[in-house]
Tab-separated table of C-alpha atoms in Angstrom:
chain	number	residue	atom	x	y	z
U	1	MET	CA	111.126	123.071	72.541
U	2	ILE	CA	112.071	119.406	72.081
U	3	LYS	CA	112.596	118.293	68.494
U	4	ILE	CA	112.812	114.827	66.981
U	5	LYS	CA	114.055	114.749	63.400
U	6	LEU	CA	113.427	111.597	61.394
U	7	PRO	CA	115.248	110.611	58.204
U	8	PRO	CA	112.994	110.813	55.112
U	9	GLN	CA	113.449	107.100	54.442
U	10	HIS	CA	111.951	106.360	57.878
U	11	ASP	CA	108.895	108.565	57.499
U	12	ASP	CA	106.682	105.582	58.341
U	13	ILE	CA	107.868	105.857	61.965
U	14	LYS	CA	106.269	109.292	62.337
U	15	GLU	CA	102.706	107.978	62.691
U	16	ILE	CA	103.743	105.466	65.366
U	17	PHE	CA	105.782	108.170	67.116
U	18	LEU	CA	102.738	110.425	67.330
U	19	GLN	CA	100.689	107.528	68.714
U	20	CYS	CA	103.357	106.981	71.361
U	21	LEU	CA	103.135	110.626	72.362
U	22	SER	CA	99.353	110.299	72.542
U	23	ALA	CA	99.752	107.309	74.865
U	24	ALA	CA	102.163	109.362	77.030
U	25	ASN	CA	99.688	112.224	77.115
U	26	GLN	CA	96.936	109.893	78.315
U	27	VAL	CA	98.949	108.851	81.373
U	28	GLY	CA	99.763	112.419	82.368
U	29	PHE	CA	102.790	113.607	80.407
U	30	THR	CA	102.823	116.977	78.678
U	31	THR	CA	103.695	116.622	74.977
U	32	ASP	CA	102.816	120.039	73.517
U	33	HIS	CA	106.480	121.025	73.573
U	34	ILE	CA	107.570	118.150	71.295
U	35	GLN	CA	107.938	118.608	67.538
U	36	VAL	CA	108.671	115.986	64.914
U	37	SER	CA	110.124	116.815	61.499
U	38	HIS	CA	112.594	115.531	58.909
U	39	SER	CA	116.348	115.498	59.264
U	40	ASN	CA	118.648	116.624	56.473
U	41	ASN	CA	120.499	113.316	56.260
U	42	GLY	CA	120.064	109.647	57.137
U	43	ASP	CA	120.412	110.090	60.892
U	44	PHE	CA	117.856	110.505	63.648
U	45	VAL	CA	118.291	113.717	65.645
U	46	TYR	CA	117.099	114.433	69.172
U	47	HIS	CA	117.293	118.119	70.109
U	48	ASN	CA	116.778	118.588	73.846
U	49	GLY	CA	116.484	122.371	73.696
U	50	ILE	CA	120.221	122.871	74.109
U	51	GLU	CA	122.074	120.601	71.690
U	52	ASP	CA	121.545	117.981	69.010
U	53	LYS	CA	122.135	114.331	69.846
U	54	ILE	CA	122.712	112.202	66.760
U	55	PHE	CA	121.606	108.579	66.390
U	56	SER	CA	122.516	106.480	63.383
U	57	VAL	CA	120.254	103.476	62.905
U	58	GLN	CA	120.970	100.174	61.184
U	59	LEU	CA	117.987	97.890	60.714
U	60	ASN	CA	118.404	94.164	60.107
U	61	ALA	CA	121.615	94.624	58.188
U	62	PRO	CA	125.204	93.328	58.391
U	63	ILE	CA	127.126	94.590	61.380
U	64	PRO	CA	128.640	97.991	60.493
U	65	ALA	CA	132.392	98.428	60.500
U	66	PHE	CA	133.169	101.289	62.860
U	67	GLU	CA	136.398	103.176	62.791
U	68	GLU	CA	139.157	101.627	64.858
U	69	GLU	CA	139.837	103.560	68.028
U	70	SER	CA	142.853	103.801	70.298
U	71	GLU	CA	143.158	102.137	73.655
U	72	LEU	CA	141.809	104.104	76.616
U	73	THR	CA	141.727	103.530	80.334
U	74	SER	CA	138.334	102.994	81.949
U	75	ASN	CA	138.282	106.590	83.285
U	76	ALA	CA	139.156	108.042	79.887
U	77	LEU	CA	136.586	105.803	78.220
U	78	ALA	CA	133.868	106.966	80.605
U	79	SER	CA	134.769	110.592	79.904
U	80	ASN	CA	134.814	109.944	76.169
U	81	LEU	CA	131.404	108.302	76.293
U	82	SER	CA	129.815	111.097	78.277
U	83	GLN	CA	130.977	113.650	75.722
U	84	SER	CA	130.009	111.639	72.675
U	85	GLU	CA	127.630	113.299	70.254
U	86	ALA	CA	126.523	110.150	68.407
U	87	ARG	CA	125.072	106.808	69.289
U	88	HIS	CA	124.643	103.902	66.867
U	89	LEU	CA	121.471	101.817	67.211
U	90	VAL	CA	122.265	98.421	65.699
U	91	TYR	CA	119.259	96.086	65.311
U	92	LEU	CA	120.608	92.545	65.149
U	93	ASP	CA	117.249	90.839	64.482
U	94	GLY	CA	118.129	87.850	66.646
U	95	ALA	CA	121.704	87.476	65.435
U	96	SER	CA	124.627	86.899	67.789
U	97	LEU	CA	126.450	89.789	69.398
U	98	PRO	CA	129.561	90.701	67.391
U	99	ALA	CA	132.892	89.644	68.871
U	100	VAL	CA	134.217	93.207	68.986
U	101	LEU	CA	131.909	96.013	70.039
U	102	ASN	CA	131.837	99.738	69.477
U	103	LYS	CA	131.673	101.874	72.623
U	104	ASN	CA	128.970	104.135	71.197
U	105	ALA	CA	126.736	101.372	69.816
U	106	VAL	CA	123.575	99.987	71.345
U	107	TYR	CA	123.152	96.413	70.173
U	108	ILE	CA	119.436	95.606	70.096
U	109	ASP	CA	117.957	92.107	69.944
U	110	ALA	CA	121.125	90.057	70.312
U	111	LEU	CA	120.379	86.348	70.770
U	112	PHE	CA	122.068	84.306	73.495
U	113	ASN	CA	120.835	80.986	74.916
U	114	GLY	CA	117.544	81.413	73.098
U	115	GLU	CA	116.799	84.800	74.691
U	116	HIS	CA	116.892	88.330	73.274
U	117	HIS	CA	119.108	91.020	74.768
U	118	ASP	CA	119.971	94.696	74.356
U	119	ILE	CA	123.562	95.592	75.261
U	120	TRP	CA	125.432	98.883	75.532
U	121	LEU	CA	128.160	100.641	77.474
U	122	ASN	CA	127.028	103.393	79.835
U	123	THR	CA	128.856	106.631	80.664
U	124	GLU	CA	130.560	104.899	83.618
U	125	ALA	CA	132.197	102.354	81.288
U	126	GLU	CA	129.905	99.613	82.580
U	127	PHE	CA	128.018	97.164	80.414
U	128	CYS	CA	124.245	97.368	80.621
U	129	VAL	CA	122.185	94.355	79.530
U	130	LEU	CA	118.424	94.074	79.112
U	131	ARG	CA	116.898	90.641	78.676
U	132	SER	CA	113.529	90.650	76.948
U	133	ALA	CA	110.718	89.358	79.155
U	134	GLN	CA	108.799	88.078	76.109
U	135	ASN	CA	110.223	85.688	73.551
U	136	ILE	CA	108.769	87.564	70.592
U	137	GLN	CA	110.019	88.982	67.358
U	138	LEU	CA	111.038	92.598	67.852
U	139	GLU	CA	109.373	95.200	65.645
U	140	PRO	CA	112.230	97.645	64.926
U	141	HIS	CA	110.080	100.522	63.687
U	142	ARG	CA	107.761	100.388	66.719
U	143	HIS	CA	110.753	100.018	69.009
U	144	LEU	CA	112.414	103.077	67.393
U	145	ALA	CA	109.234	105.140	67.688
U	146	TRP	CA	108.923	104.365	71.401
U	147	PHE	CA	112.633	104.908	71.993
U	148	PHE	CA	112.613	108.410	70.525
U	149	SER	CA	109.268	109.214	72.133
U	150	CYS	CA	110.747	108.414	75.540
U	151	LEU	CA	113.866	110.463	74.801
U	152	SER	CA	111.637	113.388	73.887
U	153	LEU	CA	109.922	112.994	77.290
U	154	ASP	CA	113.358	113.438	78.921
U	155	PHE	CA	113.858	109.805	79.893
U	156	PRO	CA	117.543	108.792	79.965
U	157	LEU	CA	118.885	106.306	77.413
U	158	GLU	CA	118.487	103.265	79.689
U	159	ASP	CA	114.878	104.091	80.517
U	160	ALA	CA	114.038	104.787	76.876
U	161	LEU	CA	115.388	101.370	75.905
U	162	THR	CA	113.546	99.723	78.766
U	163	LEU	CA	110.223	101.350	77.955
U	164	ALA	CA	110.593	100.638	74.236
U	165	ARG	CA	111.041	96.930	74.955
U	166	ALA	CA	108.014	96.864	77.262
U	167	ALA	CA	105.839	98.804	74.816
U	168	VAL	CA	106.679	96.475	71.938
U	169	SER	CA	105.813	93.475	74.158
U	170	HIS	CA	102.523	95.117	75.132
U	171	SER	CA	101.701	95.805	71.457
U	172	HIS	CA	102.451	92.206	70.472
U	173	ILE	CA	100.317	90.729	73.255
U	174	SER	CA	97.457	93.178	72.575
U	175	SER	CA	97.527	92.346	68.871
U	176	SER	CA	97.379	88.649	69.656
U	177	LYS	CA	94.294	89.186	71.822
U	178	LYS	CA	92.568	91.291	69.172
U	179	LEU	CA	92.883	88.948	66.204
U	180	ASN	CA	89.140	88.812	65.780
U	181	SER	CA	88.410	92.395	66.795
U	182	ALA	CA	87.379	95.271	64.524
U	183	ASP	CA	90.711	96.993	65.202
U	184	ALA	CA	92.582	93.978	63.859
U	185	VAL	CA	90.388	93.782	60.767
U	186	LEU	CA	90.933	97.468	60.061
U	187	ASN	CA	94.622	97.164	60.893
U	188	VAL	CA	94.289	99.945	63.480
U	189	SER	CA	97.229	100.293	65.866
U	190	ARG	CA	96.796	102.118	69.155
U	191	GLU	CA	99.910	102.469	71.292
U	192	THR	CA	99.465	102.066	75.055
U	193	TRP	CA	101.811	103.036	77.850
U	194	PRO	CA	103.139	99.785	79.407
U	195	LYS	CA	102.329	99.353	83.100
U	196	GLU	CA	102.403	95.625	83.972
U	197	ARG	CA	105.781	94.431	85.191
U	198	PHE	CA	105.677	91.180	83.211
U	199	LEU	CA	106.006	93.239	80.030
U	200	PHE	CA	109.266	94.885	81.069
U	201	PRO	CA	112.721	93.522	80.233
U	202	VAL	CA	115.038	92.390	82.995
U	203	PRO	CA	118.225	94.412	83.589
U	204	LEU	CA	120.894	91.829	84.232
U	205	LEU	CA	123.626	92.237	86.816
U	206	VAL	CA	127.043	92.255	85.146
U	207	ASN	CA	130.246	91.734	87.127
U	208	ASP	CA	132.386	93.702	84.744
U	209	ARG	CA	133.711	97.185	84.154
U	210	VAL	CA	135.598	97.956	80.986
U	211	GLU	CA	139.260	98.588	81.737
U	212	GLN	CA	140.299	99.451	78.233
U	213	GLU	CA	138.598	100.217	74.970
U	214	LEU	CA	140.811	98.339	72.511
U	215	GLU	CA	139.066	95.170	71.367
U	216	LEU	CA	135.959	96.011	73.391
U	217	GLN	CA	134.255	92.665	74.107
U	218	PHE	CA	131.352	91.467	76.184
U	219	GLN	CA	131.666	88.195	78.100
U	220	TRP	CA	128.328	86.494	78.717
U	221	GLU	CA	129.800	84.577	81.648
U	222	ASN	CA	130.085	87.860	83.567
U	223	ILE	CA	126.333	87.976	83.999
U	224	GLN	CA	125.471	87.410	87.654
U	225	GLU	CA	122.715	84.827	87.980
U	226	SER	CA	122.912	84.217	91.727
U	227	LEU	CA	119.797	85.087	93.736
U	228	PHE	CA	119.529	87.181	96.878
U	229	ASP	CA	116.895	87.090	99.595
U	230	PHE	CA	117.274	89.990	101.996
U	231	ALA	CA	115.333	90.027	105.239
U	232	GLU	CA	111.963	91.764	105.157
U	233	LEU	CA	111.217	94.910	107.122
U	234	GLU	CA	108.057	95.476	109.184
U	235	ARG	CA	105.644	97.284	106.876
U	236	ASP	CA	103.480	98.601	109.663
U	237	LYS	CA	106.519	100.585	110.911
U	238	PHE	CA	107.550	101.672	107.429
U	239	ARG	CA	105.528	104.845	107.007
U	240	LEU	CA	107.207	108.124	107.858
U	241	TYR	CA	110.926	107.698	107.141
U	242	PRO	CA	113.072	110.641	108.354
U	243	VAL	CA	116.648	110.892	107.083
U	244	VAL	CA	119.003	112.506	109.602
U	245	THR	CA	122.687	113.370	109.857
U	246	GLU	CA	123.532	112.552	113.489
U	247	PHE	CA	122.433	110.078	116.140
U	248	THR	CA	121.076	112.741	118.524
U	249	GLN	CA	118.340	113.467	115.962
U	250	ILE	CA	117.498	109.767	115.985
U	251	GLU	CA	117.090	109.857	119.758
U	252	THR	CA	114.683	112.782	119.486
U	253	LEU	CA	112.574	111.230	116.745
U	254	LEU	CA	112.354	107.853	118.482
U	255	LYS	CA	110.941	109.570	121.568
U	256	PHE	CA	108.244	111.067	119.335
U	257	GLY	CA	107.238	107.598	118.145
U	258	VAL	CA	108.984	107.402	114.749
U	259	LYS	CA	109.752	103.748	113.934
U	260	THR	CA	111.942	103.932	110.800
U	261	ILE	CA	114.911	106.275	110.444
U	262	GLN	CA	117.998	106.537	108.232
U	263	LEU	CA	121.352	107.870	109.390
U	264	ARG	CA	123.074	109.568	106.451
U	265	ILE	CA	126.521	110.985	107.235
U	266	LYS	CA	127.999	112.428	104.064
U	267	ASP	CA	131.639	112.787	105.159
U	268	PRO	CA	133.435	109.412	105.306
U	269	ASP	CA	136.315	111.128	107.123
U	270	GLN	CA	134.167	112.403	109.983
U	271	SER	CA	136.141	111.720	113.139
U	272	ASP	CA	133.266	110.149	115.098
U	273	LEU	CA	131.700	108.292	112.137
U	274	GLU	CA	131.858	104.797	113.611
U	275	TRP	CA	130.755	105.990	117.041
U	276	GLN	CA	127.742	107.781	115.511
U	277	ILE	CA	126.745	104.623	113.655
U	278	GLU	CA	127.202	102.475	116.740
U	279	GLN	CA	125.002	104.813	118.807
U	280	ALA	CA	122.313	104.935	116.115
U	281	ILE	CA	122.165	101.138	116.004
U	282	ARG	CA	121.962	100.961	119.803
U	283	LEU	CA	119.070	103.425	119.902
U	284	GLY	CA	117.199	101.448	117.267
U	285	ARG	CA	117.434	98.272	119.352
U	286	GLU	CA	116.359	100.036	122.543
U	287	HIS	CA	113.261	101.506	120.874
U	288	ASP	CA	112.408	98.487	118.668
U	289	ALA	CA	112.867	100.698	115.593
U	290	GLN	CA	114.148	100.139	112.074
U	291	VAL	CA	117.351	102.187	111.805
U	292	PHE	CA	119.095	102.071	108.422
U	293	ILE	CA	122.710	103.142	107.889
U	294	ASN	CA	123.363	104.949	104.617
U	295	ASP	CA	126.419	103.824	102.602
U	296	TYR	CA	128.733	102.479	105.329
U	297	TRP	CA	127.766	98.841	104.970
U	298	GLN	CA	130.964	97.449	106.521
U	299	LEU	CA	130.317	99.338	109.751
U	300	ALA	CA	126.620	98.401	109.587
U	301	VAL	CA	127.580	94.741	109.361
U	302	LYS	CA	130.237	95.082	112.097
U	303	HIS	CA	127.796	96.556	114.605
U	304	LYS	CA	124.833	94.411	113.510
U	305	ALA	CA	122.593	97.169	112.225
U	306	TYR	CA	118.943	96.607	111.397
U	307	GLY	CA	119.579	97.601	107.795
U	308	VAL	CA	121.704	99.449	105.288
U	309	HIS	CA	120.734	101.809	102.464
U	310	LEU	CA	122.829	101.837	99.293
U	311	GLY	CA	122.851	103.812	96.053
U	312	GLN	CA	123.152	102.376	92.561
U	313	GLU	CA	126.827	103.346	92.482
U	314	ASP	CA	127.483	101.052	95.446
U	315	LEU	CA	126.276	97.872	93.742
U	316	LEU	CA	129.648	97.137	92.106
U	317	THR	CA	131.641	97.632	95.292
U	318	ALA	CA	129.465	96.517	98.216
U	319	ASP	CA	129.563	92.842	99.172
U	320	LEU	CA	125.851	92.128	98.952
U	321	ARG	CA	126.311	88.518	99.957
U	322	VAL	CA	127.950	89.539	103.246
U	323	ILE	CA	125.111	91.988	103.917
U	324	GLU	CA	122.522	89.314	103.171
U	325	ARG	CA	124.177	86.608	105.302
U	326	SER	CA	124.520	89.054	108.182
U	327	GLY	CA	120.742	89.366	108.239
U	328	LEU	CA	120.686	93.092	107.442
U	329	ARG	CA	117.773	94.572	105.540
U	330	LEU	CA	118.713	96.332	102.309
U	331	GLY	CA	117.210	99.481	100.852
U	332	LEU	CA	118.220	100.619	97.346
U	333	SER	CA	117.984	104.033	95.704
U	334	THR	CA	116.570	104.187	92.167
U	335	HIS	CA	115.984	106.973	89.653
U	336	GLY	CA	113.863	105.464	86.895
U	337	TYR	CA	112.512	102.323	85.259
U	338	TYR	CA	115.873	100.699	84.529
U	339	GLU	CA	117.239	101.125	88.030
U	340	ILE	CA	113.961	100.025	89.645
U	341	LEU	CA	113.927	96.797	87.639
U	342	LYS	CA	117.634	96.264	88.296
U	343	ALA	CA	117.129	96.743	92.022
U	344	ALA	CA	114.217	94.298	91.987
U	345	GLN	CA	116.586	91.544	90.780
U	346	LEU	CA	118.319	91.744	94.161
U	347	ASN	CA	115.119	91.227	96.189
U	348	PRO	CA	115.839	94.169	98.497
U	349	SER	CA	113.860	94.970	101.633
U	350	TYR	CA	112.574	98.159	100.018
U	351	ILE	CA	113.070	100.283	96.905
U	352	ALA	CA	113.515	104.043	97.164
U	353	LEU	CA	111.985	106.078	94.338
U	354	GLY	CA	113.486	109.485	93.780
U	355	HIS	CA	114.191	112.165	93.768
U	356	ILE	CA	110.601	113.363	93.336
U	357	PHE	CA	111.084	117.117	93.718
U	358	PRO	CA	114.166	119.383	93.659
U	359	THR	CA	116.121	119.137	96.899
U	360	PRO	CA	119.167	121.014	98.262
U	361	THR	CA	120.083	118.280	100.772
U	362	LYS	CA	121.910	116.128	98.237
U	363	GLN	CA	123.516	116.880	94.871
U	364	MET	CA	121.774	114.700	92.298
U	365	VAL	CA	122.842	113.697	88.792
U	366	SER	CA	119.315	112.714	87.823
U	367	ARG	CA	116.494	115.189	87.334
U	368	PRO	CA	113.440	115.358	89.593
U	369	GLN	CA	111.026	112.553	88.727
U	370	GLY	CA	107.758	114.361	89.426
U	371	LEU	CA	104.390	112.886	90.322
U	372	THR	CA	103.479	111.402	86.923
U	373	ARG	CA	106.570	109.226	86.773
U	374	LEU	CA	106.283	108.291	90.446
U	375	ARG	CA	102.744	107.068	89.891
U	376	LEU	CA	103.766	105.050	86.816
U	377	TYR	CA	106.738	103.507	88.639
U	378	GLN	CA	104.493	102.509	91.518
U	379	GLU	CA	101.842	101.072	89.196
U	380	MET	CA	104.493	98.911	87.536
U	381	ILE	CA	105.854	97.730	90.894
U	382	SER	CA	102.387	97.054	92.337
U	383	SER	CA	101.345	95.008	89.286
U	384	LEU	CA	103.311	92.130	90.796
U	385	VAL	CA	101.704	90.764	93.988
U	386	PRO	CA	103.161	90.756	96.547
U	387	SER	CA	105.239	93.775	95.574
U	388	GLU	CA	108.302	95.314	97.191
U	389	PRO	CA	107.798	98.095	99.753
U	390	THR	CA	108.598	101.485	98.267
U	391	VAL	CA	109.569	104.871	99.697
U	392	ALA	CA	109.347	108.169	97.839
U	393	ILE	CA	112.178	110.560	98.593
U	394	GLY	CA	113.335	114.021	97.569
U	395	GLY	CA	111.815	117.395	98.386
U	396	ILE	CA	108.794	115.972	100.177
U	397	ASP	CA	107.115	118.208	102.742
U	398	LEU	CA	103.633	118.858	104.112
U	399	SER	CA	102.685	120.930	101.064
U	400	ASN	CA	103.058	118.022	98.630
U	401	ALA	CA	102.976	114.883	100.809
U	402	GLN	CA	99.295	114.199	100.077
U	403	GLN	CA	99.933	114.112	96.318
U	404	VAL	CA	102.955	111.862	96.749
U	405	TRP	CA	101.060	109.537	99.083
U	406	GLN	CA	98.224	109.201	96.555
U	407	CYS	CA	100.720	107.719	94.043
U	408	GLY	CA	100.573	104.516	96.091
U	409	VAL	CA	103.985	104.364	97.766
U	410	THR	CA	104.458	102.500	101.055
U	411	SER	CA	106.445	105.213	102.828
U	412	LEU	CA	107.460	108.864	102.694
U	413	ALA	CA	111.102	109.823	103.271
U	414	VAL	CA	111.573	113.319	104.645
U	415	VAL	CA	114.555	115.405	105.629
U	416	ARG	CA	114.089	119.115	106.289
U	417	ALA	CA	110.320	118.754	106.724
U	418	ILE	CA	111.038	117.053	110.053
U	419	THR	CA	114.546	118.077	111.142
U	420	GLN	CA	113.864	121.795	110.502
U	421	ALA	CA	110.245	121.869	111.627
U	422	PRO	CA	109.444	124.490	114.329
U	423	ASP	CA	107.378	121.836	116.101
U	424	ILE	CA	108.668	118.362	115.328
U	425	GLN	CA	105.848	116.514	117.100
U	426	LEU	CA	103.238	118.525	115.224
U	427	ALA	CA	104.971	117.821	111.881
U	428	ILE	CA	105.049	114.108	112.664
U	429	ASN	CA	101.353	114.136	113.559
U	430	LEU	CA	100.408	115.968	110.349
U	431	PHE	CA	102.336	113.484	108.209
U	432	ALA	CA	100.625	110.639	110.106
U	433	GLN	CA	97.221	112.115	109.337
U	434	ILE	CA	98.026	112.175	105.624
U	435	MET	CA	99.185	108.568	105.620
U	436	GLN	CA	96.227	107.312	107.653
U	437	THR	CA	93.885	108.204	104.807
U	438	ASP	CA	94.619	104.934	103.061
U	439	GLU	CA	95.421	102.271	105.656
U	440	ALA	CA	93.722	99.532	103.664
U	441	ARG	CA	96.064	99.995	100.704
U	442	ILE	CA	99.150	99.226	102.764
U	443	ALA	CA	97.563	96.109	104.244
U	444	GLU	CA	96.502	94.833	100.830
U	445	SER	CA	99.987	95.235	99.305
U	446	ALA	CA	101.666	93.266	102.080
């Protein structure tokens, strides 16, 4: 059972919170397991079924004075953050960001250059910044209700903040359109799950990682404003997307007509790593196929690969400009709203959405996304035309591929469903039959 406990002085949030859960239920989420009640003090409490997570909230008030803390290295800070029991939600109401920040605080609605931002430090000691897509006055109570609703639906902190911003924007725009409607006259508020991308805030790219905690400060000049324009892939070849561990598997699949493949070698110390990558790239050229190299972008650039696939953790270390100038396509892994929108800022060749179902092939920090979230992610992405190609990945096989495909993705990434199939050609043909059921959709999204 998930429990949200609201302070008695914020009882007015309860009605909005329940409306948010109703909106979530309408788009496919199960909410019967969520309870809302009162807390025993002035804090908000989120109980995830295992432990309590405490959130103190300060609305439109002077910046709180937090206890001074000792200096920590970036690794110690990250560890300290991940173990923290409390977060402070500080609503600035359009004021400037304080000069010295608290590592556990989320600063909401900080004004800089006429735009509104939310800023916090994640568990990796990296600054996260959301820039509001709409220049509107934030409604703290509605924002809070959506934030805790999303937490109760098991969204991580960054996604809950992202969705809360989008939902408040949607509510503001809807209210403006209904000024003369009966709902407006009766002052009826109906929360709606945000789907259009223009409503969502923009996660900014920050070239900074906190090296020490003492005098924690955020430098606005560290925001990366430069644009990228990675080469496009061929959508008509971007359908079935097997992920393999050695080049000999690539050779087999290419002979069966597969046109997009990823080579994912997990061990960076593998003795024949570079040779495997070189052979994979050669095979791709010989068969006019789109072969992506997972992680090893330097070797991919060196041997002029078709493309490279990177995870979110690689964005601070990979030289994206070198990859772009070398003409390589770029695929990026994402695991939720925040990472999808962050990836979109880089204009990648495709965005991977995962992991959809539990999978033993890769140890994942994030939880399985499931079909409801996948569909909502794709709806948000597709609301912008033309939209980025997408690939669903994680635990996909012939038993669930039809359901995944119906969520609207461009491609299906598979691992064991192909590499361990008793009859590889038959498995490829069966996947092709599933994806041929909606040829028009792919053409329209291009």
